[in-house]
mmCIF file of C-alpha atoms in Angstrom:
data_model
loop_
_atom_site.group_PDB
_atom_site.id
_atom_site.type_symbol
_atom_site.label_atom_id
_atom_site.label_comp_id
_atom_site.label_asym_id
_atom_site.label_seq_id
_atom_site.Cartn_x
_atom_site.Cartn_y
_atom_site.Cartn_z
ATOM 1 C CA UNK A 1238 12.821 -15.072 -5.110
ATOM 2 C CA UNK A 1239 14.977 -12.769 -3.039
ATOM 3 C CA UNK A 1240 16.748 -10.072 -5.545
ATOM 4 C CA UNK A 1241 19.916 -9.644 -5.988
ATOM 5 C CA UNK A 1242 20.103 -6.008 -6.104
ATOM 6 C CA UNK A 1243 19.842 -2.904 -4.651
ATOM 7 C CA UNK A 1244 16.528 -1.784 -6.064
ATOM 8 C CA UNK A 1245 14.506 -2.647 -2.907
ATOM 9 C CA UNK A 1246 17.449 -0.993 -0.641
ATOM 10 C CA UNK A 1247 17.745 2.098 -3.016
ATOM 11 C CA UNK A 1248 14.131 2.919 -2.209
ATOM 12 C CA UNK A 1249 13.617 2.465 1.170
ATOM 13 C CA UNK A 1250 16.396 5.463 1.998
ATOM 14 C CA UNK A 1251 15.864 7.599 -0.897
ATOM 15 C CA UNK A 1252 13.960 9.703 1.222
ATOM 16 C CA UNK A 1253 16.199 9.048 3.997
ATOM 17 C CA UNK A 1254 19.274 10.625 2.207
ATOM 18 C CA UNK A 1255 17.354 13.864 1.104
ATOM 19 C CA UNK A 1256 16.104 14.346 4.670
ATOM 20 C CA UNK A 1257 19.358 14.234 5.970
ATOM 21 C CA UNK A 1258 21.239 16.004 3.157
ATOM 22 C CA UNK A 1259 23.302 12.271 2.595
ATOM 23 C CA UNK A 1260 24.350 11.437 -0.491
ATOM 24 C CA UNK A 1261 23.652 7.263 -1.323
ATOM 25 C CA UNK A 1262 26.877 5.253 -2.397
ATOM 26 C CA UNK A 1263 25.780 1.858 -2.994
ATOM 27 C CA UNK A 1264 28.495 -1.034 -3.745
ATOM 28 C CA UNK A 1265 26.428 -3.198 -5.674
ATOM 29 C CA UNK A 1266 24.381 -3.159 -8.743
ATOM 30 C CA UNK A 1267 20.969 -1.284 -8.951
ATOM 31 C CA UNK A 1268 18.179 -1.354 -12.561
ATOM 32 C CA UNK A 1269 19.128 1.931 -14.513
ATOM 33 C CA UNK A 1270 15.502 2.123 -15.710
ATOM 34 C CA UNK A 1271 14.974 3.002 -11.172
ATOM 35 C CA UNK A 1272 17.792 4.995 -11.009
ATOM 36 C CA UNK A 1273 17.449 7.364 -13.595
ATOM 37 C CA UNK A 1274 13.951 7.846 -12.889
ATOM 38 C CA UNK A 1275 15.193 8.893 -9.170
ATOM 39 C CA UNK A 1276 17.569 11.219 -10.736
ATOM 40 C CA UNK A 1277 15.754 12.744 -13.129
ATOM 41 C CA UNK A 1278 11.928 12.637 -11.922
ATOM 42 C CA UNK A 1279 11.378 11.777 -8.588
ATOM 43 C CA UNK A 1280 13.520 13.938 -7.009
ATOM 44 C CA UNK A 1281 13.053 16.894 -8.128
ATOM 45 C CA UNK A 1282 9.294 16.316 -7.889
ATOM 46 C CA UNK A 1283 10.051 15.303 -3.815
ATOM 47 C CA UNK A 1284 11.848 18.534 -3.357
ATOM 48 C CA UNK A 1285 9.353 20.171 -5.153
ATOM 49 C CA UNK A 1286 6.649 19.306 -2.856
ATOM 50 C CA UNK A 1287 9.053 19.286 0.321
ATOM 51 C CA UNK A 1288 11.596 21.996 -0.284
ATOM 52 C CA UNK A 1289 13.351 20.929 3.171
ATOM 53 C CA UNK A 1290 14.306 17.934 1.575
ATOM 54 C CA UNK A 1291 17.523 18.621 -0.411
ATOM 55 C CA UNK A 1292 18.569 17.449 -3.711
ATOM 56 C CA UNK A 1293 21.659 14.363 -3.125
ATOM 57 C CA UNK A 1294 23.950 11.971 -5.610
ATOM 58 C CA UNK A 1295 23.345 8.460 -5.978
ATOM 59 C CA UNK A 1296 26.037 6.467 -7.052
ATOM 60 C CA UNK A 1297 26.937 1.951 -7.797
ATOM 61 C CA UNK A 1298 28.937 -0.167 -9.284
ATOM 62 C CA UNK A 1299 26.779 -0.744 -12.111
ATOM 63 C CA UNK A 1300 23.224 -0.981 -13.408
ATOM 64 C CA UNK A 1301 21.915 -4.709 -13.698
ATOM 65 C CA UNK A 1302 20.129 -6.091 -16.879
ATOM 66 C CA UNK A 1303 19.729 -9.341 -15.628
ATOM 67 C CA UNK A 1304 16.127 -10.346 -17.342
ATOM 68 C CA UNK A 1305 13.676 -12.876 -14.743
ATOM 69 C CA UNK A 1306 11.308 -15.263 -15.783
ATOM 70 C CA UNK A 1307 9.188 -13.791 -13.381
ATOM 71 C CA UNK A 1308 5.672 -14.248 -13.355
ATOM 72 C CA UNK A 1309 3.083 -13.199 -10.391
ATOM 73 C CA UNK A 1310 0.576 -10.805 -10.073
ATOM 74 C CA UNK A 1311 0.520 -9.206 -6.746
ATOM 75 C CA UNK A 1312 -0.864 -6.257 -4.164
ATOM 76 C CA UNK A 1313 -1.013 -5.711 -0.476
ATOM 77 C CA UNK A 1314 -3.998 -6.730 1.146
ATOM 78 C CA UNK A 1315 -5.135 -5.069 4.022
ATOM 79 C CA UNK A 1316 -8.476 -5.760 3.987
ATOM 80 C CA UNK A 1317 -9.374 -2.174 3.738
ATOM 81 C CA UNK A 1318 -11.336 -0.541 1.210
ATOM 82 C CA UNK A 1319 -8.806 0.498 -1.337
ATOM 83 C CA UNK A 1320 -6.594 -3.423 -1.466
ATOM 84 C CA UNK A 1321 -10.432 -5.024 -1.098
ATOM 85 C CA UNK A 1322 -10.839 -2.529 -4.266
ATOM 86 C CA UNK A 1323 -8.099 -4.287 -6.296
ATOM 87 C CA UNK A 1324 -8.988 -7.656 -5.775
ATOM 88 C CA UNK A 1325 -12.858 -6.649 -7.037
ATOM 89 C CA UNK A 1326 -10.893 -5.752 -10.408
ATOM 90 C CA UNK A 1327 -7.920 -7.988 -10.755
ATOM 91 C CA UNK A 1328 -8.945 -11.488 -8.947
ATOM 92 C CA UNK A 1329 -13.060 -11.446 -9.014
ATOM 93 C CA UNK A 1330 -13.366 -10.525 -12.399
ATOM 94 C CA UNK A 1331 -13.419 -12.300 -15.408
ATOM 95 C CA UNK A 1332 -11.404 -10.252 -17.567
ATOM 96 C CA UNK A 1333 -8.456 -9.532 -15.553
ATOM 97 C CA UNK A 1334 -6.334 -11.171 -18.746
ATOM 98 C CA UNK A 1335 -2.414 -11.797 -17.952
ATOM 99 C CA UNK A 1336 -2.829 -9.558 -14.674
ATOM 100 C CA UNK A 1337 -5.010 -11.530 -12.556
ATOM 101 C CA UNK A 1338 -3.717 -11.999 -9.312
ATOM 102 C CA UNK A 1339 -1.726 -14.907 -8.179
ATOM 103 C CA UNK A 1340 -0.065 -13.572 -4.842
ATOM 104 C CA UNK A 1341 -0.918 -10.744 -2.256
ATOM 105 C CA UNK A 1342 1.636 -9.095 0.385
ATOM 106 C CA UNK A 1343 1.867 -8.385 4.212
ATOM 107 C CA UNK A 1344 4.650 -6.403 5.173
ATOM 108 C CA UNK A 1345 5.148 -5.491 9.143
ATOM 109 C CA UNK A 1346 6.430 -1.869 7.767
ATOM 110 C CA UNK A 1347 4.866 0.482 10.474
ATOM 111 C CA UNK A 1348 1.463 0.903 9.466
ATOM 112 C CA UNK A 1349 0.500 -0.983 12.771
ATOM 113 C CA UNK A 1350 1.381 0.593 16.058
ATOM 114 C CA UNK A 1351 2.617 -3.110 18.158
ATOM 115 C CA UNK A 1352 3.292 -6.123 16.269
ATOM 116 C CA UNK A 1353 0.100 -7.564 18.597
ATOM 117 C CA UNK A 1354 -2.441 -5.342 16.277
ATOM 118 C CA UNK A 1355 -0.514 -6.140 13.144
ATOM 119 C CA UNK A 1356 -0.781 -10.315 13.562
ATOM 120 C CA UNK A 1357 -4.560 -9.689 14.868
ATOM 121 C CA UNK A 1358 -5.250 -8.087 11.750
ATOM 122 C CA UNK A 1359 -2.939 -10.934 10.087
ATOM 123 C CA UNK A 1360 -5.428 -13.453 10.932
ATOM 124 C CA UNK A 1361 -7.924 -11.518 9.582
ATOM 125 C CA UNK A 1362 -6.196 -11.407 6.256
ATOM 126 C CA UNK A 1363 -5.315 -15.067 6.494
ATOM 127 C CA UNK A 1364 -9.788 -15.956 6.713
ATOM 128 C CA UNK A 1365 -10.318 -13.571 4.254
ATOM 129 C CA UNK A 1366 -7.932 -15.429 2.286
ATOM 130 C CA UNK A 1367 -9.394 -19.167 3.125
ATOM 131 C CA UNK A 1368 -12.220 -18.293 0.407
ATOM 132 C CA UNK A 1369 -10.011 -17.462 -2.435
ATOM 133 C CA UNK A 1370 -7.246 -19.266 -3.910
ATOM 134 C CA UNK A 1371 -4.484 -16.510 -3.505
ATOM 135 C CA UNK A 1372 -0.762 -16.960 -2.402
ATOM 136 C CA UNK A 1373 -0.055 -15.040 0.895
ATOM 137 C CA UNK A 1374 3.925 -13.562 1.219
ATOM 138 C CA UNK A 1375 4.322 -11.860 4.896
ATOM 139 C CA UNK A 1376 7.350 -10.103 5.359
ATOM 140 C CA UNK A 1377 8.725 -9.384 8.334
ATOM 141 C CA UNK A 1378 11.006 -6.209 8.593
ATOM 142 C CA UNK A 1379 13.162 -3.772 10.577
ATOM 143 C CA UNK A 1380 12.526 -1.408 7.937
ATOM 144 C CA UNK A 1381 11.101 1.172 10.677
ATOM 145 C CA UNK A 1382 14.617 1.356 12.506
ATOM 146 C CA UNK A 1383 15.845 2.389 9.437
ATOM 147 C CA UNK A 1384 13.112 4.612 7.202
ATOM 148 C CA UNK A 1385 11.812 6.401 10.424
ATOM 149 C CA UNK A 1386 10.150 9.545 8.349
ATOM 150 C CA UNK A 1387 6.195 9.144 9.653
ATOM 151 C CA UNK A 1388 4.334 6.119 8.173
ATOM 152 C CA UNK A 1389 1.227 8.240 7.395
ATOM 153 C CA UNK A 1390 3.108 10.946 5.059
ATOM 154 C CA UNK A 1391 5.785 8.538 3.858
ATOM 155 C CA UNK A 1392 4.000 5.109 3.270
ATOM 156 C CA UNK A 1393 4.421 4.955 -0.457
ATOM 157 C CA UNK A 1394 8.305 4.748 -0.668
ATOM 158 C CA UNK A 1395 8.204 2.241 2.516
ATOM 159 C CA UNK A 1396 5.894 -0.110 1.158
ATOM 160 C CA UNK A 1397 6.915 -0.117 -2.362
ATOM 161 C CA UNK A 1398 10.778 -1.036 -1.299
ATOM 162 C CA UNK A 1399 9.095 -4.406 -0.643
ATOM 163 C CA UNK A 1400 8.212 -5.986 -4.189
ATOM 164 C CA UNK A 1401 11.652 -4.425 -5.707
ATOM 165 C CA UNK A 1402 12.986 -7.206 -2.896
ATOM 166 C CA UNK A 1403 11.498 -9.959 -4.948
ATOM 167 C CA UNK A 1404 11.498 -9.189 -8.848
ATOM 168 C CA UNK A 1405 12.477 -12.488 -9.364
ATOM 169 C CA UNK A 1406 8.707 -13.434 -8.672
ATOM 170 C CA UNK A 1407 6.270 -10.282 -9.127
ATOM 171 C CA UNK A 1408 6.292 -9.252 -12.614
ATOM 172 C CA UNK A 1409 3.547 -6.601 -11.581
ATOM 173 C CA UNK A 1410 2.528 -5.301 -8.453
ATOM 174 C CA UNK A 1411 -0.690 -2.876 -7.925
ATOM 175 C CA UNK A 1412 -0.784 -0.304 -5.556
ATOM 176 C CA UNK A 1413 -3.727 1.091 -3.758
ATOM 177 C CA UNK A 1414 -4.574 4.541 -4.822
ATOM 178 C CA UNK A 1415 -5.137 6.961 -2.011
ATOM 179 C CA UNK A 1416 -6.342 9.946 -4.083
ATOM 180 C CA UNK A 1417 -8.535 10.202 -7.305
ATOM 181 C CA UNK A 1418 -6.827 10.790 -10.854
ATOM 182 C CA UNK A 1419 -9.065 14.109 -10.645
ATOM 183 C CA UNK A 1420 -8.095 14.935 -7.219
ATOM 184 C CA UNK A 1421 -4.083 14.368 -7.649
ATOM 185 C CA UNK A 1422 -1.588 17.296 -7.722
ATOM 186 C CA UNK A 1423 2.053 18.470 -7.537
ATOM 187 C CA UNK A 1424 2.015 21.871 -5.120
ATOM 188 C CA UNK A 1425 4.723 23.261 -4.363
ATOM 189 C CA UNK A 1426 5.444 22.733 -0.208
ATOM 190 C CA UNK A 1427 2.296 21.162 -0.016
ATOM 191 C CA UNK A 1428 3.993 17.965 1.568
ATOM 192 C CA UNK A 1429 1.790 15.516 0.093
ATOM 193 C CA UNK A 1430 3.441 12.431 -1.392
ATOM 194 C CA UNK A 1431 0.349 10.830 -1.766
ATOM 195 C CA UNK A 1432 -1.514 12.779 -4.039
ATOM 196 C CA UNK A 1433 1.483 12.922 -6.748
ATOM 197 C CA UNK A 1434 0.987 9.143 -6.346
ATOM 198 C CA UNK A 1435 -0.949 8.617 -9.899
ATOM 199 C CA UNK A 1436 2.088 10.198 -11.420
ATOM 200 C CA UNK A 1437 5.038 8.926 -9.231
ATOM 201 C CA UNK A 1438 4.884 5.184 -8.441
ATOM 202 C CA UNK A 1439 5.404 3.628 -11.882
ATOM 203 C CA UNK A 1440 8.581 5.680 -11.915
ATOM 204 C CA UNK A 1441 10.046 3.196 -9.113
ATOM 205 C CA UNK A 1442 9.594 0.205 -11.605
ATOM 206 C CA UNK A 1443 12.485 -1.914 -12.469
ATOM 207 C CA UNK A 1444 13.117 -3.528 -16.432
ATOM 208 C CA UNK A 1445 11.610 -6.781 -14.278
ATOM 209 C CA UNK A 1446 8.944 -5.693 -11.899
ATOM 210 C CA UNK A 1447 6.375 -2.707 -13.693
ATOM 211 C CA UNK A 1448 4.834 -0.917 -9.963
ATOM 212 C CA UNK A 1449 1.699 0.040 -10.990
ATOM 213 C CA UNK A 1450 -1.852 2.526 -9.330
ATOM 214 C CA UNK A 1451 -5.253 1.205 -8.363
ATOM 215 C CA UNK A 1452 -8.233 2.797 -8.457
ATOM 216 C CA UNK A 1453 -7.825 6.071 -8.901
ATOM 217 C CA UNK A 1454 -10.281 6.003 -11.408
ATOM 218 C CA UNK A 1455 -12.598 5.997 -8.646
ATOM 219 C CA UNK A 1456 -13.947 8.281 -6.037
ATOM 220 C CA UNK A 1457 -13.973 6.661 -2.193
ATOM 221 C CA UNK A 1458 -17.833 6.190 -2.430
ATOM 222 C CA UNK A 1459 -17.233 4.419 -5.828
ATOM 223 C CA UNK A 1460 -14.940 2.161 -4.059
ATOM 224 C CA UNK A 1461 -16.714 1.686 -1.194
ATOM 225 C CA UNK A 1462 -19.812 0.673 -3.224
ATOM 226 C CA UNK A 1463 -17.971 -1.908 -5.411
ATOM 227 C CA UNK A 1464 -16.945 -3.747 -2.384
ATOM 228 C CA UNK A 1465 -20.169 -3.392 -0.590
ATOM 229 C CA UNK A 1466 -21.813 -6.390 -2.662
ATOM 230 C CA UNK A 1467 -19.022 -8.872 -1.527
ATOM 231 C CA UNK A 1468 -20.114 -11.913 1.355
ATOM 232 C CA UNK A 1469 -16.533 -11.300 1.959
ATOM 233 C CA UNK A 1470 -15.669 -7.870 2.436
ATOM 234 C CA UNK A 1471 -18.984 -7.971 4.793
ATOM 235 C CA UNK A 1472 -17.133 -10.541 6.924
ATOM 236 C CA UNK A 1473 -13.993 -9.077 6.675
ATOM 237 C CA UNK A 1474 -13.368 -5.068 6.058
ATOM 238 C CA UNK A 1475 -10.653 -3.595 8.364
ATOM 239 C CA UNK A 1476 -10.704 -0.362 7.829
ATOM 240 C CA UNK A 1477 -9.704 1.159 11.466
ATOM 241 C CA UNK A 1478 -7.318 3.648 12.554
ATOM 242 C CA UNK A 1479 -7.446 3.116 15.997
ATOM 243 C CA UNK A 1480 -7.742 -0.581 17.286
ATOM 244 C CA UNK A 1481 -6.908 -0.414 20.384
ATOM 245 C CA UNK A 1482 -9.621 -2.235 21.454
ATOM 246 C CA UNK A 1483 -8.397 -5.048 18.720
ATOM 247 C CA UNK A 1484 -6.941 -7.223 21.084
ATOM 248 C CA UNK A 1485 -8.523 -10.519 20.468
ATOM 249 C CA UNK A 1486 -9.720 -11.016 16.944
ATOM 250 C CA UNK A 1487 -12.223 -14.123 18.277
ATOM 251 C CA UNK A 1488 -14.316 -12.269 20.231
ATOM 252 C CA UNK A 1489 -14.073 -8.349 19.349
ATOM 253 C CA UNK A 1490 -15.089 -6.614 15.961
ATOM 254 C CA UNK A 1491 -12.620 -5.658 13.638
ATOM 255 C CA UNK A 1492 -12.945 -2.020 13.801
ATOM 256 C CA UNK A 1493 -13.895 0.108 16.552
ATOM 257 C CA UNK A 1494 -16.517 1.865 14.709
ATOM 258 C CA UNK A 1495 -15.760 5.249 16.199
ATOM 259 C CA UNK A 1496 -12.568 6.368 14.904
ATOM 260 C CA UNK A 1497 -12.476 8.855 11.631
ATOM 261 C CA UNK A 1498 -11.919 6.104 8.873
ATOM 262 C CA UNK A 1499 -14.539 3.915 10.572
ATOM 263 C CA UNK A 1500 -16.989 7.022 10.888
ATOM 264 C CA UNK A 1501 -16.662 7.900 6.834
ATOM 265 C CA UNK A 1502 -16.734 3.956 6.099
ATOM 266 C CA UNK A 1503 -19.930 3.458 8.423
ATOM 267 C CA UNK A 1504 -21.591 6.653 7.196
ATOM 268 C CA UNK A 1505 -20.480 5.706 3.589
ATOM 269 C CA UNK A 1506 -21.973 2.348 3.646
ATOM 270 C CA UNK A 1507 -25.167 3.508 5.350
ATOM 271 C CA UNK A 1508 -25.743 5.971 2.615
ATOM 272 C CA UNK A 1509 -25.556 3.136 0.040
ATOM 273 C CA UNK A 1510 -28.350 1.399 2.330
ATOM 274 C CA UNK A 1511 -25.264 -1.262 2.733
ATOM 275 C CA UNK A 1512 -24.648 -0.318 6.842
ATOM 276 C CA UNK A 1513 -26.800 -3.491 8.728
ATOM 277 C CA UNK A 1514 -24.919 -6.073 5.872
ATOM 278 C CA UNK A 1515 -21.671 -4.924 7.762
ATOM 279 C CA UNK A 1516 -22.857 -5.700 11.532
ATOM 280 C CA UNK A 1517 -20.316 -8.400 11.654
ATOM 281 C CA UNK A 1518 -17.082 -5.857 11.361
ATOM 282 C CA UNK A 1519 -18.679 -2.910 13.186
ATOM 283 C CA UNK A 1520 -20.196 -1.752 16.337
ATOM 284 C CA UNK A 1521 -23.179 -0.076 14.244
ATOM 285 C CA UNK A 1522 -24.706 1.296 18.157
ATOM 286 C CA UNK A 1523 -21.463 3.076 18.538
ATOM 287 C CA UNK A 1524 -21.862 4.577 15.055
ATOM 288 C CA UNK A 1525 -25.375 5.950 15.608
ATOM 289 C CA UNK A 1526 -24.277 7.073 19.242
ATOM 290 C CA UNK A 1527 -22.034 9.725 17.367
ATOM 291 C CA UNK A 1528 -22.893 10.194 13.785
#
C-alpha cells in the first residue's frame, strides 16, 4: 500500500522549510490537488498565524494523477476521548454508510516521550481492539529526527504525513478535532495550528486520499458524554499526559489520574455521574485528594 509519491514526504517538512527559510525541491512526483493547496492556502494561513515562519518555493518533477482503487476507512486511535469519539460515529453506528471504518492507525510520531510508554499504551490499543473487528496499521518512524518543531503545537502536519504514505489503501482518513467549529479561529501571531484545524486539514488531501475533521461539532463535555456509555471506553480510556508511572500496563492504571487532562476527564465524567463506571482506568482516591 506504500505510495509512490511525495505527498506523505511533502508534508512532513512543509513546516520544516518555512522554519528554516528552505525552499523544498523534490525529484519526484507529488498530487497537484496537495500542492497547490500548500501554495495557495496553507501557507499563507501558517505565516499568518506564525509570522516567524517565512513564505518558501516548492518545486517536482511533476504532479501525479495516478487514480487507486483504494478503499479503507481509517483514524488514529489513541484511546483518548476525541479517536474513542470517532469510532462512536463511524464504527458503532448504524448509519456510518460508505465511511464506516475498516482500519485504524498507530504511528510512533512523538506524541509519547520513550518508545516504553508508547508500546504500553500499544497494548492497550491492541485489547481495546480484541472487541471490535477493526484492522490495526502501526507505523514505526524516525519522523522526529527529522520534523523536530514541538509535538504539542505541531502535531497536525506530523501525523497527517502518515495516511498520504498509504493512499493506495485509505480512501478517507478522519482526524480528531481538537477545537470546536464555534471555538476555531485564524489570529494573526496567535501560534495556534490547531484551532485553524476545521478549516486547514482537508486542504492536505490528495485526488486519492480526502483527510477529513472529527467532532468538532461537539464541545469536550459532548464528547466525553458520548463515550461515557461504552463497556469499552470504561475499560480502556487513555487519556494521560503524564504516565510516568505507566510502566507496566498489567498491573498499573492507565492514567495517573492527577495530571491536567486526567483532572478535566475525571472531573468531566464525575459531573455526568459517569466517574465510579471508570474505576478501572483511574486512580479515583487520587482525583478526590486534589480536585
Amino acid at each position: 500500500y506504500c505510495q509512490d509519491n511525495y505527498d506523505g514526504f511533502l508534508v512532513l517538512v512543509f513546516l520544516i522549510g518555512m522554519h528554516k527559510k528552505q525552499d523544498i525541491i523534490i525529484e519526484g512526483s507529488v498530487s497537484y490537488k496537495l500542492y497547490f493547496n500548500l501554495i495557495n492556502y496553507v501557507m499563507p494561513m501558517i505565516k499568518y498565524i506564525l509570522p516567524q515562519f517565512h513564505m518558501i518555493q516548492i518545486s517536482c518533477e511533476s504532479f501525479d494523477d495516478r487514480k487507486y482503487d483504494n478503499t479503507a476507512v481509517a483514524c488514529g486511535l489513541s484511546c483518548g476521548v476525541d479517536s474513542l469519539s470517532c469510532l462512536d460515529d463511524h464504527y458503532f453506528k448504524k448509519e456510518c454508510g460508505n465511511l464506516k471504518l475498516t482500519h485504524v492507525t498507530s504511528f510512533y510520531l512523538g506524541a509519547c516521550r520513550t518508545r516504553e510508554i508508547y508500546e504500553n499504551r500499544l497494548q492497550n490499543i491492541k485489547k481495546y481492539l480484541s472487541h471490535t473487528n477493526l484492522e490495526l496499521m502501526i507505523i514505526d518512524t524516525n519522523f522526529t529526527e527529522i520534523n523536530y518543531l514541538e509535538h504539542h503545537f505541531f502535531h497536525t502536519f506530523k501525523n497527517l504525513c502518515m495516511p498520504l504514505f498509504f493512499q493506495k489503501l485509505f480512501r478517507h482518513y478522519f482526524y480528531g478535532s481538537c477545537f470546536t467549529y464555534f471555538d476555531s479561529k485564524i489570529m494573526k501571531g496567535s501560534k495556534s495550528i490547531t484551532s485553524t484545524e476545521p478549516m486547514l486539514i482537508h486542504m492536505l488531501s490528495s485526488e486519492n486520499t480526502f483527510l477529513s475533521l472529527h467532532g468538532s461539532q461537539y464541545s469536550r463535555v459532548l464528547k466525553t458524554y458520548l463515550i461515557s456509555n461504552h463497556q469499552l471506553s470504561q475499560q480502556y480510556l487513555d487519556v494521560c499526559l503524564s504516565s510516568f508511572d505507566y510502566k507496566d500496563p498489567i498491573t498499573q492504571k492507565i492514567n495517573c489520574s492527577c495530571c491536567e487532562k486526567c483532572m478535566r476527564t475525571q472531573f468531566t465524567l464525575e459531573y455526568l455521574n459517569k466517574l465510579e463506571d471508570f474505576q478501572d482506568v483511574f486512580y479515583l482516591e487520587r482525583y478526590f485528594e486534589r480536585k
